[in-house]
PDB file of C-alpha atoms in Angstrom:
ATOM      1  CA  UNK A   1      32.788 125.065 -66.542  1.00  0.00           C
ATOM      2  CA  UNK A   2      30.212 124.975 -69.260  1.00  0.00           C
ATOM      3  CA  UNK A   3      30.887 123.749 -72.788  1.00  0.00           C
ATOM      4  CA  UNK A   4      28.985 122.872 -75.936  1.00  0.00           C
ATOM      5  CA  UNK A   5      29.660 120.203 -78.524  1.00  0.00           C
ATOM      6  CA  UNK A   6      27.905 120.089 -81.859  1.00  0.00           C
ATOM      7  CA  UNK A   7      28.369 116.754 -83.591  1.00  0.00           C
ATOM      8  CA  UNK A   8      28.991 117.206 -87.284  1.00  0.00           C
ATOM      9  CA  UNK A   9      30.257 120.418 -88.796  1.00  0.00           C
ATOM     10  CA  UNK A  10      28.239 119.653 -91.939  1.00  0.00           C
ATOM     11  CA  UNK A  11      24.911 117.861 -92.325  1.00  0.00           C
ATOM     12  CA  UNK A  12      23.247 117.188 -95.658  1.00  0.00           C
ATOM     13  CA  UNK A  13      19.622 116.121 -96.054  1.00  0.00           C
ATOM     14  CA  UNK A  14      17.192 115.839 -98.937  1.00  0.00           C
ATOM     15  CA  UNK A  15      14.256 118.180 -99.190  1.00  0.00           C
ATOM     16  CA  UNK A  16      11.374 116.700 -97.203  1.00  0.00           C
ATOM     17  CA  UNK A  17      13.629 114.564 -95.020  1.00  0.00           C
ATOM     18  CA  UNK A  18      14.043 114.793 -91.266  1.00  0.00           C
ATOM     19  CA  UNK A  19      16.540 117.313 -89.983  1.00  0.00           C
ATOM     20  CA  UNK A  20      18.504 116.344 -86.868  1.00  0.00           C
ATOM     21  CA  UNK A  21      21.297 118.556 -85.572  1.00  0.00           C
ATOM     22  CA  UNK A  22      23.000 117.325 -82.448  1.00  0.00           C
ATOM     23  CA  UNK A  23      24.096 119.350 -79.443  1.00  0.00           C
ATOM     24  CA  UNK A  24      25.540 118.140 -76.163  1.00  0.00           C
ATOM     25  CA  UNK A  25      26.516 120.385 -73.305  1.00  0.00           C
ATOM     26  CA  UNK A  26      28.214 120.272 -69.968  1.00  0.00           C
ATOM     27  CA  UNK A  27      27.158 122.491 -67.123  1.00  0.00           C
ATOM     28  CA  UNK A  28      27.508 122.340 -63.371  1.00  0.00           C
ATOM     29  CA  UNK A  29      24.013 123.723 -62.836  1.00  0.00           C
ATOM     30  CA  UNK A  30      20.759 123.532 -64.810  1.00  0.00           C
ATOM     31  CA  UNK A  31      21.421 125.512 -67.955  1.00  0.00           C
ATOM     32  CA  UNK A  32      19.616 127.779 -70.300  1.00  0.00           C
ATOM     33  CA  UNK A  33      19.939 126.379 -73.828  1.00  0.00           C
ATOM     34  CA  UNK A  34      19.618 128.109 -77.170  1.00  0.00           C
ATOM     35  CA  UNK A  35      19.729 127.442 -80.881  1.00  0.00           C
ATOM     36  CA  UNK A  36      20.644 130.296 -83.185  1.00  0.00           C
ATOM     37  CA  UNK A  37      20.515 130.308 -86.980  1.00  0.00           C
ATOM     38  CA  UNK A  38      22.575 132.252 -89.482  1.00  0.00           C
ATOM     39  CA  UNK A  39      21.160 132.328 -92.984  1.00  0.00           C
ATOM     40  CA  UNK A  40      23.561 133.084 -95.842  1.00  0.00           C
ATOM     41  CA  UNK A  41      24.696 136.704 -95.763  1.00  0.00           C
ATOM     42  CA  UNK A  42      22.484 137.475 -92.777  1.00  0.00           C
ATOM     43  CA  UNK A  43      23.017 138.050 -89.080  1.00  0.00           C
ATOM     44  CA  UNK A  44      22.438 135.536 -86.325  1.00  0.00           C
ATOM     45  CA  UNK A  45      18.983 135.213 -84.910  1.00  0.00           C
ATOM     46  CA  UNK A  46      17.428 133.175 -82.147  1.00  0.00           C
ATOM     47  CA  UNK A  47      15.651 130.027 -83.341  1.00  0.00           C
ATOM     48  CA  UNK A  48      14.435 128.744 -79.979  1.00  0.00           C
ATOM     49  CA  UNK A  49      15.405 128.527 -76.316  1.00  0.00           C
ATOM     50  CA  UNK A  50      14.882 126.426 -73.220  1.00  0.00           C
ATOM     51  CA  UNK A  51      14.790 128.081 -69.834  1.00  0.00           C
ATOM     52  CA  UNK A  52      12.344 126.274 -67.551  1.00  0.00           C
ATOM     53  CA  UNK A  53       9.198 124.188 -67.794  1.00  0.00           C
ATOM     54  CA  UNK A  54       8.361 122.009 -70.779  1.00  0.00           C
ATOM     55  CA  UNK A  55      11.435 120.259 -72.081  1.00  0.00           C
ATOM     56  CA  UNK A  56      10.202 120.226 -75.682  1.00  0.00           C
ATOM     57  CA  UNK A  57      10.427 123.714 -77.083  1.00  0.00           C
ATOM     58  CA  UNK A  58       9.191 124.947 -80.414  1.00  0.00           C
ATOM     59  CA  UNK A  59      10.831 127.643 -82.439  1.00  0.00           C
ATOM     60  CA  UNK A  60      10.393 129.451 -85.690  1.00  0.00           C
ATOM     61  CA  UNK A  61      10.057 127.783 -89.094  1.00  0.00           C
ATOM     62  CA  UNK A  62       8.870 124.442 -87.689  1.00  0.00           C
ATOM     63  CA  UNK A  63      11.992 123.646 -85.682  1.00  0.00           C
ATOM     64  CA  UNK A  64      11.883 122.169 -82.217  1.00  0.00           C
ATOM     65  CA  UNK A  65      14.360 120.916 -79.650  1.00  0.00           C
ATOM     66  CA  UNK A  66      14.121 118.724 -76.590  1.00  0.00           C
ATOM     67  CA  UNK A  67      16.107 119.207 -73.403  1.00  0.00           C
ATOM     68  CA  UNK A  68      17.184 115.825 -72.062  1.00  0.00           C
ATOM     69  CA  UNK A  69      18.922 116.267 -68.749  1.00  0.00           C
ATOM     70  CA  UNK A  70      19.933 112.613 -68.450  1.00  0.00           C
ATOM     71  CA  UNK A  71      21.688 112.779 -71.811  1.00  0.00           C
ATOM     72  CA  UNK A  72      22.878 116.407 -71.439  1.00  0.00           C
ATOM     73  CA  UNK A  73      21.539 117.002 -74.925  1.00  0.00           C
ATOM     74  CA  UNK A  74      19.504 119.611 -76.740  1.00  0.00           C
ATOM     75  CA  UNK A  75      19.155 118.272 -80.273  1.00  0.00           C
ATOM     76  CA  UNK A  76      17.380 120.325 -82.930  1.00  0.00           C
ATOM     77  CA  UNK A  77      14.867 118.679 -85.229  1.00  0.00           C
ATOM     78  CA  UNK A  78      12.473 119.468 -88.032  1.00  0.00           C
ATOM     79  CA  UNK A  79      10.228 116.803 -89.564  1.00  0.00           C
ATOM     80  CA  UNK A  80      10.557 117.951 -93.164  1.00  0.00           C
ATOM     81  CA  UNK A  81      13.435 120.012 -94.546  1.00  0.00           C
ATOM     82  CA  UNK A  82      12.884 122.918 -96.911  1.00  0.00           C
ATOM     83  CA  UNK A  83      15.482 124.366 -99.225  1.00  0.00           C
ATOM     84  CA  UNK A  84      15.175 127.602 -97.250  1.00  0.00           C
ATOM     85  CA  UNK A  85      16.475 125.817 -94.130  1.00  0.00           C
ATOM     86  CA  UNK A  86      19.995 125.765 -95.565  1.00  0.00           C
ATOM     87  CA  UNK A  87      22.000 127.768 -93.042  1.00  0.00           C
ATOM     88  CA  UNK A  88      24.499 127.575 -90.193  1.00  0.00           C
ATOM     89  CA  UNK A  89      23.063 126.507 -86.857  1.00  0.00           C
ATOM     90  CA  UNK A  90      24.688 127.249 -83.503  1.00  0.00           C
ATOM     91  CA  UNK A  91      23.850 125.678 -80.158  1.00  0.00           C
ATOM     92  CA  UNK A  92      24.602 127.755 -77.044  1.00  0.00           C
ATOM     93  CA  UNK A  93      24.466 127.289 -73.276  1.00  0.00           C
ATOM     94  CA  UNK A  94      24.299 129.688 -70.358  1.00  0.00           C
ATOM     95  CA  UNK A  95      24.507 128.748 -66.730  1.00  0.00           C
ATOM     96  CA  UNK A  96      21.751 130.097 -64.537  1.00  0.00           C
ATOM     97  CA  UNK A  97      22.603 132.940 -62.266  1.00  0.00           C
ATOM     98  CA  UNK A  98      24.155 136.313 -62.814  1.00  0.00           C
ATOM     99  CA  UNK A  99      27.657 136.706 -64.124  1.00  0.00           C
ATOM    100  CA  UNK A 100      27.796 133.621 -66.348  1.00  0.00           C
ATOM    101  CA  UNK A 101      28.473 134.113 -70.012  1.00  0.00           C
ATOM    102  CA  UNK A 102      26.958 132.241 -72.926  1.00  0.00           C
ATOM    103  CA  UNK A 103      29.105 129.690 -74.721  1.00  0.00           C
ATOM    104  CA  UNK A 104      28.497 128.809 -78.381  1.00  0.00           C
ATOM    105  CA  UNK A 105      29.170 125.558 -80.161  1.00  0.00           C
ATOM    106  CA  UNK A 106      31.280 125.483 -83.321  1.00  0.00           C
ATOM    107  CA  UNK A 107      28.219 125.395 -85.551  1.00  0.00           C
ATOM    108  CA  UNK A 108      26.688 122.934 -87.994  1.00  0.00           C
ATOM    109  CA  UNK A 109      26.148 123.869 -91.605  1.00  0.00           C
ATOM    110  CA  UNK A 110      22.955 122.351 -92.988  1.00  0.00           C
ATOM    111  CA  UNK A 111      22.756 121.597 -96.692  1.00  0.00           C
ATOM    112  CA  UNK A 112      19.398 120.724 -98.258  1.00  0.00           C
ATOM    113  CA  UNK A 113      19.390 118.819-101.545  1.00  0.00           C
ATOM    114  CA  UNK A 114      16.556 119.083-104.049  1.00  0.00           C
TER     115      UNK A 114
ATOM    116  CA  UNK B   1      12.766 149.279 -80.704  1.00  0.00           C
ATOM    117  CA  UNK B   2      16.278 149.748 -81.983  1.00  0.00           C
ATOM    118  CA  UNK B   3      18.463 146.699 -82.203  1.00  0.00           C
ATOM    119  CA  UNK B   4      22.200 146.314 -81.792  1.00  0.00           C
ATOM    120  CA  UNK B   5      24.098 148.547 -84.164  1.00  0.00           C
ATOM    121  CA  UNK B   6      27.708 148.325 -85.249  1.00  0.00           C
ATOM    122  CA  UNK B   7      29.931 150.697 -87.138  1.00  0.00           C
ATOM    123  CA  UNK B   8      31.494 150.780 -89.573  1.00  0.00           C
ATOM    124  CA  UNK B   9      29.784 148.052 -91.562  1.00  0.00           C
ATOM    125  CA  UNK B  10      32.915 147.565 -93.616  1.00  0.00           C
ATOM    126  CA  UNK B  11      36.501 148.515 -92.918  1.00  0.00           C
ATOM    127  CA  UNK B  12      39.463 148.056 -95.216  1.00  0.00           C
ATOM    128  CA  UNK B  13      42.834 148.833 -93.726  1.00  0.00           C
ATOM    129  CA  UNK B  14      46.489 148.283 -94.405  1.00  0.00           C
ATOM    130  CA  UNK B  15      48.590 145.854 -92.446  1.00  0.00           C
ATOM    131  CA  UNK B  16      50.095 147.533 -89.407  1.00  0.00           C
ATOM    132  CA  UNK B  17      47.355 150.137 -88.950  1.00  0.00           C
ATOM    133  CA  UNK B  18      45.131 150.346 -85.883  1.00  0.00           C
ATOM    134  CA  UNK B  19      41.356 149.990 -86.199  1.00  0.00           C
ATOM    135  CA  UNK B  20      38.493 150.738 -83.865  1.00  0.00           C
ATOM    136  CA  UNK B  21      35.135 149.020 -84.117  1.00  0.00           C
ATOM    137  CA  UNK B  22      32.045 150.291 -82.359  1.00  0.00           C
ATOM    138  CA  UNK B  23      29.015 148.556 -80.905  1.00  0.00           C
ATOM    139  CA  UNK B  24      25.836 150.166 -79.587  1.00  0.00           C
ATOM    140  CA  UNK B  25      23.859 147.593 -77.613  1.00  0.00           C
ATOM    141  CA  UNK B  26      20.158 147.585 -76.957  1.00  0.00           C
ATOM    142  CA  UNK B  27      19.343 150.064 -74.216  1.00  0.00           C
ATOM    143  CA  UNK B  28      19.132 148.403 -70.803  1.00  0.00           C
ATOM    144  CA  UNK B  29      21.093 145.307 -71.769  1.00  0.00           C
ATOM    145  CA  UNK B  30      23.708 144.629 -69.128  1.00  0.00           C
ATOM    146  CA  UNK B  31      25.717 142.001 -71.011  1.00  0.00           C
ATOM    147  CA  UNK B  32      27.750 142.651 -74.145  1.00  0.00           C
ATOM    148  CA  UNK B  33      29.800 140.190 -76.167  1.00  0.00           C
ATOM    149  CA  UNK B  34      32.301 140.485 -79.000  1.00  0.00           C
ATOM    150  CA  UNK B  35      32.875 137.589 -81.376  1.00  0.00           C
ATOM    151  CA  UNK B  36      35.007 137.032 -84.457  1.00  0.00           C
ATOM    152  CA  UNK B  37      33.756 134.992 -87.384  1.00  0.00           C
ATOM    153  CA  UNK B  38      36.218 134.081 -90.093  1.00  0.00           C
ATOM    154  CA  UNK B  39      34.879 133.211 -93.517  1.00  0.00           C
ATOM    155  CA  UNK B  40      32.949 129.944 -93.373  1.00  0.00           C
ATOM    156  CA  UNK B  41      33.734 129.361 -89.720  1.00  0.00           C
ATOM    157  CA  UNK B  42      31.957 129.505 -86.400  1.00  0.00           C
ATOM    158  CA  UNK B  43      31.824 132.134 -83.690  1.00  0.00           C
ATOM    159  CA  UNK B  44      35.041 132.799 -81.847  1.00  0.00           C
ATOM    160  CA  UNK B  45      34.425 134.383 -78.451  1.00  0.00           C
ATOM    161  CA  UNK B  46      36.611 137.424 -77.809  1.00  0.00           C
ATOM    162  CA  UNK B  47      35.424 139.337 -74.748  1.00  0.00           C
ATOM    163  CA  UNK B  48      32.403 139.661 -72.498  1.00  0.00           C
ATOM    164  CA  UNK B  49      31.187 142.563 -70.372  1.00  0.00           C
ATOM    165  CA  UNK B  50      28.609 142.108 -67.614  1.00  0.00           C
ATOM    166  CA  UNK B  51      27.452 145.240 -65.826  1.00  0.00           C
ATOM    167  CA  UNK B  52      30.214 146.780 -63.753  1.00  0.00           C
ATOM    168  CA  UNK B  53      32.129 143.527 -63.312  1.00  0.00           C
ATOM    169  CA  UNK B  54      35.614 143.097 -64.682  1.00  0.00           C
ATOM    170  CA  UNK B  55      35.357 141.945 -68.303  1.00  0.00           C
ATOM    171  CA  UNK B  56      36.142 138.381 -69.295  1.00  0.00           C
ATOM    172  CA  UNK B  57      39.015 138.804 -71.736  1.00  0.00           C
ATOM    173  CA  UNK B  58      39.843 135.136 -72.022  1.00  0.00           C
ATOM    174  CA  UNK B  59      39.066 134.989 -75.739  1.00  0.00           C
ATOM    175  CA  UNK B  60      41.255 137.824 -76.937  1.00  0.00           C
ATOM    176  CA  UNK B  61      43.807 136.240 -79.296  1.00  0.00           C
ATOM    177  CA  UNK B  62      46.706 138.570 -78.546  1.00  0.00           C
ATOM    178  CA  UNK B  63      47.635 141.750 -76.719  1.00  0.00           C
ATOM    179  CA  UNK B  64      46.965 143.655 -79.940  1.00  0.00           C
ATOM    180  CA  UNK B  65      43.267 143.259 -79.158  1.00  0.00           C
ATOM    181  CA  UNK B  66      41.523 145.300 -76.487  1.00  0.00           C
ATOM    182  CA  UNK B  67      37.996 146.426 -75.740  1.00  0.00           C
ATOM    183  CA  UNK B  68      36.257 148.928 -73.533  1.00  0.00           C
ATOM    184  CA  UNK B  69      32.717 149.526 -72.502  1.00  0.00           C
ATOM    185  CA  UNK B  70      31.344 152.703 -71.004  1.00  0.00           C
ATOM    186  CA  UNK B  71      28.951 151.671 -68.253  1.00  0.00           C
ATOM    187  CA  UNK B  72      26.177 149.689 -69.861  1.00  0.00           C
ATOM    188  CA  UNK B  73      26.326 151.469 -73.184  1.00  0.00           C
ATOM    189  CA  UNK B  74      28.640 151.657 -76.157  1.00  0.00           C
ATOM    190  CA  UNK B  75      31.643 149.384 -76.543  1.00  0.00           C
ATOM    191  CA  UNK B  76      34.708 149.709 -78.745  1.00  0.00           C
ATOM    192  CA  UNK B  77      36.986 146.919 -79.901  1.00  0.00           C
ATOM    193  CA  UNK B  78      40.458 148.066 -80.856  1.00  0.00           C
ATOM    194  CA  UNK B  79      42.929 146.071 -82.902  1.00  0.00           C
ATOM    195  CA  UNK B  80      46.431 147.483 -82.986  1.00  0.00           C
ATOM    196  CA  UNK B  81      48.998 146.798 -85.688  1.00  0.00           C
ATOM    197  CA  UNK B  82      46.520 144.806 -87.741  1.00  0.00           C
ATOM    198  CA  UNK B  83      47.616 141.634 -89.501  1.00  0.00           C
ATOM    199  CA  UNK B  84      46.080 139.877 -92.482  1.00  0.00           C
ATOM    200  CA  UNK B  85      44.837 137.069 -90.251  1.00  0.00           C
ATOM    201  CA  UNK B  86      42.665 139.629 -88.434  1.00  0.00           C
ATOM    202  CA  UNK B  87      40.444 139.803 -91.508  1.00  0.00           C
ATOM    203  CA  UNK B  88      37.001 138.602 -90.429  1.00  0.00           C
ATOM    204  CA  UNK B  89      33.535 139.743 -89.487  1.00  0.00           C
ATOM    205  CA  UNK B  90      33.429 141.086 -85.955  1.00  0.00           C
ATOM    206  CA  UNK B  91      30.073 140.583 -84.294  1.00  0.00           C
ATOM    207  CA  UNK B  92      28.691 142.272 -81.242  1.00  0.00           C
ATOM    208  CA  UNK B  93      25.755 140.970 -79.226  1.00  0.00           C
ATOM    209  CA  UNK B  94      23.922 142.166 -76.153  1.00  0.00           C
ATOM    210  CA  UNK B  95      21.526 140.526 -73.745  1.00  0.00           C
ATOM    211  CA  UNK B  96      19.336 141.757 -70.927  1.00  0.00           C
ATOM    212  CA  UNK B  97      21.184 139.584 -68.455  1.00  0.00           C
ATOM    213  CA  UNK B  98      24.213 137.422 -69.053  1.00  0.00           C
ATOM    214  CA  UNK B  99      22.285 134.196 -69.464  1.00  0.00           C
ATOM    215  CA  UNK B 100      19.455 135.494 -71.626  1.00  0.00           C
ATOM    216  CA  UNK B 101      19.167 135.249 -75.385  1.00  0.00           C
ATOM    217  CA  UNK B 102      21.604 137.413 -77.287  1.00  0.00           C
ATOM    218  CA  UNK B 103      20.690 139.951 -79.917  1.00  0.00           C
ATOM    219  CA  UNK B 104      23.309 140.297 -82.587  1.00  0.00           C
ATOM    220  CA  UNK B 105      24.391 143.306 -84.548  1.00  0.00           C
ATOM    221  CA  UNK B 106      24.987 143.122 -88.303  1.00  0.00           C
ATOM    222  CA  UNK B 107      28.745 142.922 -87.826  1.00  0.00           C
ATOM    223  CA  UNK B 108      31.756 144.805 -89.104  1.00  0.00           C
ATOM    224  CA  UNK B 109      33.590 143.186 -91.986  1.00  0.00           C
ATOM    225  CA  UNK B 110      37.284 143.914 -91.542  1.00  0.00           C
ATOM    226  CA  UNK B 111      39.688 143.411 -94.419  1.00  0.00           C
ATOM    227  CA  UNK B 112      43.398 143.828 -93.803  1.00  0.00           C
ATOM    228  CA  UNK B 113      45.415 144.222 -96.978  1.00  0.00           C
TER     229      UNK B 113
END
């Protein structure tokens, strides 16, 4: 069975600092991996996804994530945080093949300090 | 094209009343999910529909919760005998196939007095 663990329910960084949000998954087959973002008082939207091919994927607003099969991780990074990055971030995993649902992590709230 | 729509956007009800929440997915999307999000918390999976397969109801918190989906179109989530702890935003999402990215609706904010 698939599962997702996001380490740290809250992460605080200073503006301009590196953002690192951690996500580990378990899956019996190669997964599809996603990061979604929820800005304050807004709906969830896709930030980036990994399906096949290059393991380093780039998303919107300068975020990127790297699929590391050996570590079963899909950590989200951004070199320099902006105040506008303050939001809730959710990692999600789907197992390949029809009939498998997507599982979301518990979320990590990112705070950006001026 | 049109995204996922949900209605009503807000619902205030009295404890003990039944409520029905509606979700219109993106046309052609075979998978549909319902989630609950309490204030300041993460997504709580409720139920998942995939095509004509039997729905995955493993996330429904009690037998007061039920959901239906007509083919690959509209879905309704029904909460019977509402309780104050049911107060939350109920989110619907659809995806082309079960393992694809999900597109979320704006949610229904339910308040049980």
